[in-house]
XYZ file of C-alpha atoms in Angstrom:
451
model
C 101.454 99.890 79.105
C 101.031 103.186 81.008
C 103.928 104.989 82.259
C 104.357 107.787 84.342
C 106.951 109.825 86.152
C 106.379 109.579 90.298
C 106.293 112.126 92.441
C 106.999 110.232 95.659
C 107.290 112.420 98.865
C 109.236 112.192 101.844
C 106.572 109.949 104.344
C 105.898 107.567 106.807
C 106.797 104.151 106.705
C 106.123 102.066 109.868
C 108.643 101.443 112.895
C 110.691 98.219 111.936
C 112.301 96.627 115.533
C 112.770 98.694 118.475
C 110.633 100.601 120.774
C 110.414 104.275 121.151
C 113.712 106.010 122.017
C 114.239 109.418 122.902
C 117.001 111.305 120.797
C 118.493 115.283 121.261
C 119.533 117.403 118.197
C 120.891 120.934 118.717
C 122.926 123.500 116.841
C 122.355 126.243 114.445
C 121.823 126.321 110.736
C 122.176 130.309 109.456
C 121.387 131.927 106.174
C 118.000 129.857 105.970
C 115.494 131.537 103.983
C 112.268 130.821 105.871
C 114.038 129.719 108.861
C 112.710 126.356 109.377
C 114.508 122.852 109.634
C 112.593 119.712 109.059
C 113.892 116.216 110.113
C 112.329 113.525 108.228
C 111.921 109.871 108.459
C 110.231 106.376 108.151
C 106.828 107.104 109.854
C 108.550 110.382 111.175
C 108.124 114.019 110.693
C 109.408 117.032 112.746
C 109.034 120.614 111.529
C 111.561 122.980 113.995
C 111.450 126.616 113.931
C 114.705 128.142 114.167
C 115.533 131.165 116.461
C 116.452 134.441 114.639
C 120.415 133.636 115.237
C 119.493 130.256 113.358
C 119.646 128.049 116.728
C 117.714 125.355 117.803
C 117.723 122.626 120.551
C 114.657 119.261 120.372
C 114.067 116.495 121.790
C 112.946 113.635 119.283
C 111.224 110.398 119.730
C 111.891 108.103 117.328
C 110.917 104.348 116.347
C 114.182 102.700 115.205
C 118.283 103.316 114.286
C 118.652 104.026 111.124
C 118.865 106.790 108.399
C 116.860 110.014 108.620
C 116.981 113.455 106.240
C 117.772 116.937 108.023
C 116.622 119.489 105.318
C 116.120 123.012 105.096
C 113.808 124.681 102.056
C 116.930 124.034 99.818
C 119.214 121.595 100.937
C 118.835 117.816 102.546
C 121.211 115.656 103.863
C 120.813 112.141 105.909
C 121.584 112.322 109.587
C 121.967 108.912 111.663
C 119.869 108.611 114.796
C 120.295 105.805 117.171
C 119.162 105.509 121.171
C 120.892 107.873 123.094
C 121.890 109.686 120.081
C 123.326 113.602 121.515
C 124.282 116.016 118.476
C 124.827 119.263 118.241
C 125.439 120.924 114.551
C 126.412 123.948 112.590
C 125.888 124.675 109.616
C 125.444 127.371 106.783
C 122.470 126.867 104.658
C 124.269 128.809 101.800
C 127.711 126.731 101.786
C 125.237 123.502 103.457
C 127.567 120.306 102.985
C 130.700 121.684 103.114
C 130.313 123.887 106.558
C 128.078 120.944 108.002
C 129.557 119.702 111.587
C 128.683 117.137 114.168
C 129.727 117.035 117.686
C 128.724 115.452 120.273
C 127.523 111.274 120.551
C 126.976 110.262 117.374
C 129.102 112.895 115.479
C 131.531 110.070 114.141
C 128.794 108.858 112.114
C 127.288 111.840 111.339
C 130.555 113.417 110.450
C 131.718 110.490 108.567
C 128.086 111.189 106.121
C 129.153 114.963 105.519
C 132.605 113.242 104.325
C 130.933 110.852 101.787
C 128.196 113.326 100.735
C 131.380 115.166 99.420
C 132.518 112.531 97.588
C 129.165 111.816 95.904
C 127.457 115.532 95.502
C 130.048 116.308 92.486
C 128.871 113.054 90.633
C 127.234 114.319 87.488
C 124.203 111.499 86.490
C 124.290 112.209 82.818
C 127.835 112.371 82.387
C 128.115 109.223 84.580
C 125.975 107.020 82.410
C 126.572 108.752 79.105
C 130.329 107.110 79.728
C 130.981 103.402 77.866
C 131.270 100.823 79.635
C 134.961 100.471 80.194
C 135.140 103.950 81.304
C 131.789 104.067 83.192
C 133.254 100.631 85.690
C 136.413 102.912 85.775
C 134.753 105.691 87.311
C 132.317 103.225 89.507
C 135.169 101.726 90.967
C 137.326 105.493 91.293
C 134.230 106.312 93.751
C 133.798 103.231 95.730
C 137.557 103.576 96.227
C 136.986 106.612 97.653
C 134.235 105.719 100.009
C 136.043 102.955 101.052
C 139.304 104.727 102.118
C 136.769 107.118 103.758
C 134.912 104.053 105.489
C 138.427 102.732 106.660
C 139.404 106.283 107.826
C 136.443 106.856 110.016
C 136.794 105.905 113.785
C 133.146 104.398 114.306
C 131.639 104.459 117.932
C 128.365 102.669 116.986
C 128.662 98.885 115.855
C 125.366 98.939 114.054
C 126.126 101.730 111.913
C 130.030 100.232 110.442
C 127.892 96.949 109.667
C 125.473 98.651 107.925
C 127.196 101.044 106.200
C 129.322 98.720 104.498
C 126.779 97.124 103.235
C 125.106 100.766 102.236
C 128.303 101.165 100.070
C 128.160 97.892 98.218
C 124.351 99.124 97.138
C 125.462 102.164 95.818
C 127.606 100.008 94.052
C 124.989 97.624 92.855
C 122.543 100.635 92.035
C 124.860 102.085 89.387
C 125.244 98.622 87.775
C 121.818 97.880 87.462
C 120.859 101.600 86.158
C 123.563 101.836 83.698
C 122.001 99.590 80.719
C 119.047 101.732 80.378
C 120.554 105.286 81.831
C 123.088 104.761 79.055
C 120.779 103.968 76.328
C 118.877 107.006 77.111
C 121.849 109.445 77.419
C 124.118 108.347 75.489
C 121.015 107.985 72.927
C 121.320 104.623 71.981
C 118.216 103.063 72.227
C 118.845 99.456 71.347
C 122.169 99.472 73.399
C 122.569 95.947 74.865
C 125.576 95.645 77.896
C 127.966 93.155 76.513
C 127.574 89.655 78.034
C 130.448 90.073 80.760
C 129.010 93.350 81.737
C 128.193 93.165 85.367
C 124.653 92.348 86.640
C 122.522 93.159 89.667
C 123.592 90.349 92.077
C 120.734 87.747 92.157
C 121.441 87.197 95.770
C 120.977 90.182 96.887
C 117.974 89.983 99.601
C 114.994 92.015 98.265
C 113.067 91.996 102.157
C 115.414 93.345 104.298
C 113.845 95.696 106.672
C 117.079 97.015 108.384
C 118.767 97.544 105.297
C 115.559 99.436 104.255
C 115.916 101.341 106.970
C 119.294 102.582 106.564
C 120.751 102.745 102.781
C 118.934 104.761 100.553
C 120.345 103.185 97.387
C 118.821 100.213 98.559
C 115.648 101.508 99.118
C 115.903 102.484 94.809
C 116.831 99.307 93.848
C 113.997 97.155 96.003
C 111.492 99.809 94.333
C 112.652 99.326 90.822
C 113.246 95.460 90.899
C 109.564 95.885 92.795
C 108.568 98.000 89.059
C 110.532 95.990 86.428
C 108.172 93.048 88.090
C 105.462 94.066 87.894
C 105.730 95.831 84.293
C 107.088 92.235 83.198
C 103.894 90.744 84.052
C 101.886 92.999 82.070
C 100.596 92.961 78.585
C 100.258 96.383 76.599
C 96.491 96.726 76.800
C 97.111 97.084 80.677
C 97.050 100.350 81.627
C 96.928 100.134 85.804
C 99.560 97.575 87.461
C 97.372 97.418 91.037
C 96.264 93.608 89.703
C 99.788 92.420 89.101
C 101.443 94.678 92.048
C 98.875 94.103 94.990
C 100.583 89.967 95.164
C 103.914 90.924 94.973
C 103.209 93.656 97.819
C 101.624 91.256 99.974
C 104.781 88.800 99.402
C 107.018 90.783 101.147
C 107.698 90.352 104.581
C 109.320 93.418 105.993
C 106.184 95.734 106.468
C 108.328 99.142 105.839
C 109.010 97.513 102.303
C 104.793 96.896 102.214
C 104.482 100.630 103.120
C 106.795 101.619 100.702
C 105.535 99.515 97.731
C 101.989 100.697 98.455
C 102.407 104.176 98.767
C 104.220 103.837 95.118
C 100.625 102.219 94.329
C 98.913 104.831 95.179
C 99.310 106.754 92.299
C 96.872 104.413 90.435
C 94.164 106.080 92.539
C 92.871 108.359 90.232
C 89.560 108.864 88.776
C 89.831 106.915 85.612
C 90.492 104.031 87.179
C 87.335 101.560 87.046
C 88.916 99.714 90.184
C 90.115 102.843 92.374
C 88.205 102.275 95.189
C 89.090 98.560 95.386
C 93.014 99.376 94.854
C 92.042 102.211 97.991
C 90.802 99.381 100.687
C 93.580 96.999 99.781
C 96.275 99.409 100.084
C 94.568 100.576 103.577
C 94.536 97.041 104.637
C 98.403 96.773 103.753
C 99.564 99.676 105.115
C 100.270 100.554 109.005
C 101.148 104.092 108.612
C 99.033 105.841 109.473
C 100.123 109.354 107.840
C 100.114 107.590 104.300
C 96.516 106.251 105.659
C 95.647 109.681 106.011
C 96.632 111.071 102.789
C 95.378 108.285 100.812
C 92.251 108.743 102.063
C 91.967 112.234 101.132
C 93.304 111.870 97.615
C 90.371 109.194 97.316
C 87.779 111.268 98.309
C 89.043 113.687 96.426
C 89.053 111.677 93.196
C 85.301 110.380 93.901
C 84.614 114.296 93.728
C 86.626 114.353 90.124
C 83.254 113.275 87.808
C 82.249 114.550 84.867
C 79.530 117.722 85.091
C 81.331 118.748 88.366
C 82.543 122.255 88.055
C 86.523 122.234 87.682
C 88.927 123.454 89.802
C 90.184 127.083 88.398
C 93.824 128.258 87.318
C 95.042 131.876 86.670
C 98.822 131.582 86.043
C 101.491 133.322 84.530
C 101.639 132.730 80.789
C 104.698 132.464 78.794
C 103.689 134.998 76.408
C 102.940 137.534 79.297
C 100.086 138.359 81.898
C 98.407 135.664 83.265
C 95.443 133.156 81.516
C 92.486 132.024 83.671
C 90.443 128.977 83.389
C 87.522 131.641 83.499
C 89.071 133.607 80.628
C 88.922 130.254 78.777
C 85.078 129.801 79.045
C 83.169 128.629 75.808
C 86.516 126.377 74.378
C 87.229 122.507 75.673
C 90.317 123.122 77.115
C 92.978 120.503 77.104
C 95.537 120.674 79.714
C 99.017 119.046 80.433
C 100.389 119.154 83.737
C 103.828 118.468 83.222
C 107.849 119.648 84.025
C 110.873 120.396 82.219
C 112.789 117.436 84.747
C 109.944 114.890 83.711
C 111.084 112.621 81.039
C 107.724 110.840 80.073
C 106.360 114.579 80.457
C 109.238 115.189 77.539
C 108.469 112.769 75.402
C 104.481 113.649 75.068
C 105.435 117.053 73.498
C 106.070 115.634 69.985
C 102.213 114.075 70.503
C 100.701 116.713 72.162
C 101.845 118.947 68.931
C 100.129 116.619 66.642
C 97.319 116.641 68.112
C 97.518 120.503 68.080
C 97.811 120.604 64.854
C 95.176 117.639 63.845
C 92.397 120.444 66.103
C 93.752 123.554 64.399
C 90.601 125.727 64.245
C 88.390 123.913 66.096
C 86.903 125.009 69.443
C 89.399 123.565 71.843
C 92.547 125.382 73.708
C 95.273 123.269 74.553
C 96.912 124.547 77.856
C 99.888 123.203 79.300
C 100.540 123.832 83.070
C 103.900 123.559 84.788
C 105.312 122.637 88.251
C 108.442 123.414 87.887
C 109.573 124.803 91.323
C 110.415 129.007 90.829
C 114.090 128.504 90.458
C 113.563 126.546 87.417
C 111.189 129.385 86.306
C 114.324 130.073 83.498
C 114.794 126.598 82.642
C 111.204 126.727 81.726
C 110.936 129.744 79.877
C 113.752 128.637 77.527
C 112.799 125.291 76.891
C 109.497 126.278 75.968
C 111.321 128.698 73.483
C 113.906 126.467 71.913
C 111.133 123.755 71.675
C 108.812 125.976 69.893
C 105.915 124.719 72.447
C 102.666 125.527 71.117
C 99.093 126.007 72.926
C 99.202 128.228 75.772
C 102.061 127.608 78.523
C 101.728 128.636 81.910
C 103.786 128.097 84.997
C 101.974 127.278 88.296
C 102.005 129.851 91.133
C 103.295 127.016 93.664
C 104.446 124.030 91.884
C 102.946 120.879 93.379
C 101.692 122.765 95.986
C 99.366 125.229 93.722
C 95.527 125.012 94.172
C 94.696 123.345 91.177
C 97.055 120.774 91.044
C 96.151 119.885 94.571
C 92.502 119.744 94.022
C 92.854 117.292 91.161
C 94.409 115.017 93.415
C 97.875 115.294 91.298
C 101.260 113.424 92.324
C 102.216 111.706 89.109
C 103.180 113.803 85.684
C 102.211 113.981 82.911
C 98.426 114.041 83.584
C 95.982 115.679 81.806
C 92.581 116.542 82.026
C 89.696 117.883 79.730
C 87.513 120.547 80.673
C 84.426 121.159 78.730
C 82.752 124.787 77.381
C 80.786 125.631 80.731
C 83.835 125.048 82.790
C 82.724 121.899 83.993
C 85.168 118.374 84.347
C 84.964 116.474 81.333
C 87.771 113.759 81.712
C 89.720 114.318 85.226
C 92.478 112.295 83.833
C 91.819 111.815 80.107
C 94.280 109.608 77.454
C 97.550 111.464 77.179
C 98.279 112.204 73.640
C 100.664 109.374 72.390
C 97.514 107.695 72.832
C 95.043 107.012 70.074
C 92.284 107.215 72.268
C 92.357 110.659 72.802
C 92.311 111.723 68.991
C 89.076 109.314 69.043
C 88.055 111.307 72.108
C 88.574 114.312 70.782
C 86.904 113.917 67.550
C 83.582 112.587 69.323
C 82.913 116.263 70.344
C 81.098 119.133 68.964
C 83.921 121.287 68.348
């Protein structure tokens, strides 16, 4: 069964209940380092440009009450917006959550998140789930304890918000219980670790299609997606390799048409060029979805893919090489080259590398480069660099001038990693998105070729 790690970005999901309501946001946010501010939401996007003294004053529209993300380049943080919503902030971009202050209507909300982000922000995920049992409930319950006594602290002035944010709290809750089995097995490096039988479970009554809740509480937004995954991937047999057959029902199940938007922009992915039923999987998902910013980026990713066939000339790279200078795709002429896209923070990415240096070592000699690319963003540059060191990573390793954002991951369509793509002698596409190399397909592959 293929696996991959997502990127998902921060889009547009439909409008759930009310109409259009107009909201002001003012303040100033200092020590930014492009001096920008970007307020983000379900079918909402608005990029401000800060003054030079870091100030700022907009008026929003927006299509319902519930949770959005105020971000600069380097920090986010969720922000509650509601009709007739009035707030004025401060805050320093180097010292972000802990100088971040509301006033103004809606500031006992929005103060009451800053409060809880501080409670949360020190949680550690590895240490967390690399605790047993006993001692991971311990510390579960420690932190809900603390958000409650926060929660009962807080003088609320909007009804919806204390209703929903009690439930947001008993998700966060749930979230941890369901991750835990396999977070644990993985950190703790346990593989065949089984909870015991009076271990807590994700509660089976928990509503899966609840578009407020959707709306609001971001845990709950993880766990519909990954009950939404472990579905699907139950359904499936090991020769499957794309889920769109066995996720395209269960998407069309679901009433609450945020959740659709949600569920088919995580389908997405699947549009790639070696899929035999891409443009199929394209239609559907426009027919399911109502946003119409995921419409529009869908629909360049698929033409873009169409454009991905074999003979076409490649996209180019020139990036910085571990080993110093830079390494062109040009410089690379008269070799297949192999490449892995990949990042140090990708787990499935991690776990080709003991593959990929097989299959290194199978092609020793022979006319083929194998090139791995990263996106790791520039302040994991070091992270990179070392872990390509201590792992002894072979082939040629470069880092990407822009991360996800760099030319040639963008023209191959790329928002899931690992992904990897052969390129032939003349510089031409050979496989846009060829078998990664866990596979044995792509020994089979590889051997089929005149090198």
């Amino acid at each position: 069964m293929k696996t991959a790690f997502y990127l998902f970005l921060l889009a547009a999901l439909p409008m759930f209940a009310n109409p259009v309501e107009t909201v002001v946001i003012s303040g100033k946010v200092t020590n930014t380092s492009d001096n920008k501010l970007a307020i983000r939401g379900e079918s909402f996007l608005k990029e401000i440009s800060l003054k030079p003294d870091g100030s700022f004053s907009e008026t929003l529209t927006i299509g319902y009450s519930g949770t959005y993300t105020i971000a600069t380049k380097e920090n986010r943080l969720s922000v509650y917006l509601t009709k007739g919503s009035k707030l004025n902030l401060t805050a320093n971009n180097k010292d972000f959550y802990k100088s971040m202050v509301y006033t103004g209507k809606g500031s006992f909300e929005n103060n009451y998140i800053v409060k809880k982000t501080a409670i949360t922000i020190p949680i550690v995920q590895e240490e967390m789930y690399r605790l047993d049992e006993k001692q991971f409930l311990a510390k579960l319950a420690d932190i809900k304890s603390q958000m409650t006594a926060n929660y009962n602290a807080t003088k609320f002035e909007d009804a919806n918000f204390k209703k929903q944010e009690l439930k947001n709290i008993y998700f966060f809750e749930q979230l941890y219980i369901r991750n835990y089995p396999t977070y644990h097995a993985h950190y703790a490096k346990i593989p065949d670790y089984k909870p015991a039988a009076d271990f807590p479970q994700l509660d089976p009554l928990m509503n899966l299609d609840d578009e407020q809740a959707f709306l609001f509480s971001n845990p709950y937004k993880q766990i519909v997606n990954e009950e939404f995954s472990a579905t699907v991937q139950s359904k499936m047999s090991n020769e499957d390799e794309f889920m769109g057959n066995y996720a395209l029902p269960e998407i069309k199940k679901r009433k609450s048409q945020s959740i659709r938007n949600a569920l088919a922009q995580m389908l997405s992915y699947e549009i790639t060029p070696a899929n035999p039923n891409g443009t199929d999987l394209y239609n559907q998902l426009m027919d399911i979805s109502t946003n119409p910013f995921f419409e529009t980026d869908i629909t360049a990713k698929y033409n873009k893919t169409k454009s991905l066939v074999s003979g076409k000339p490649s996209p180019v790279f020139d990036y910085e090489n571990h080993k110093g200078g830079k390494t062109s795709l040009e410089s690379l002429k008269g070799s297949y080259v192999y490449v892995d896209v990949w990042a140090t923070w990708c787990g499935p990415c991690r776990q080709e590398i003991p593959f990929l240096q097989k299959v290194e070592q199978q092609f020793e000699g022979k006319n083929i480069k194998f090139v791995s690319i990263s996106v790791d963003t520039q302040k994991d540059h070091e992270k990179w660099a070392k872990m390509v060191t201590d792992k002894n990573l072979g082939g040629i390793q470069l880092f990407a001038d822009n991360d996800w954002n760099s030319q040639f991951v963008k023209e191959y369509a790329i928002d899931s990693i690992p992904r990897f793509i052969i390129i032939s002698p003349d510089g031409t596409i050979l496989n846009a998105d060829a078998p990664r190399p866990s596979d044995p397909k792509l020994a089979e592959f590889l051997g089929g070729l005149k090198i």
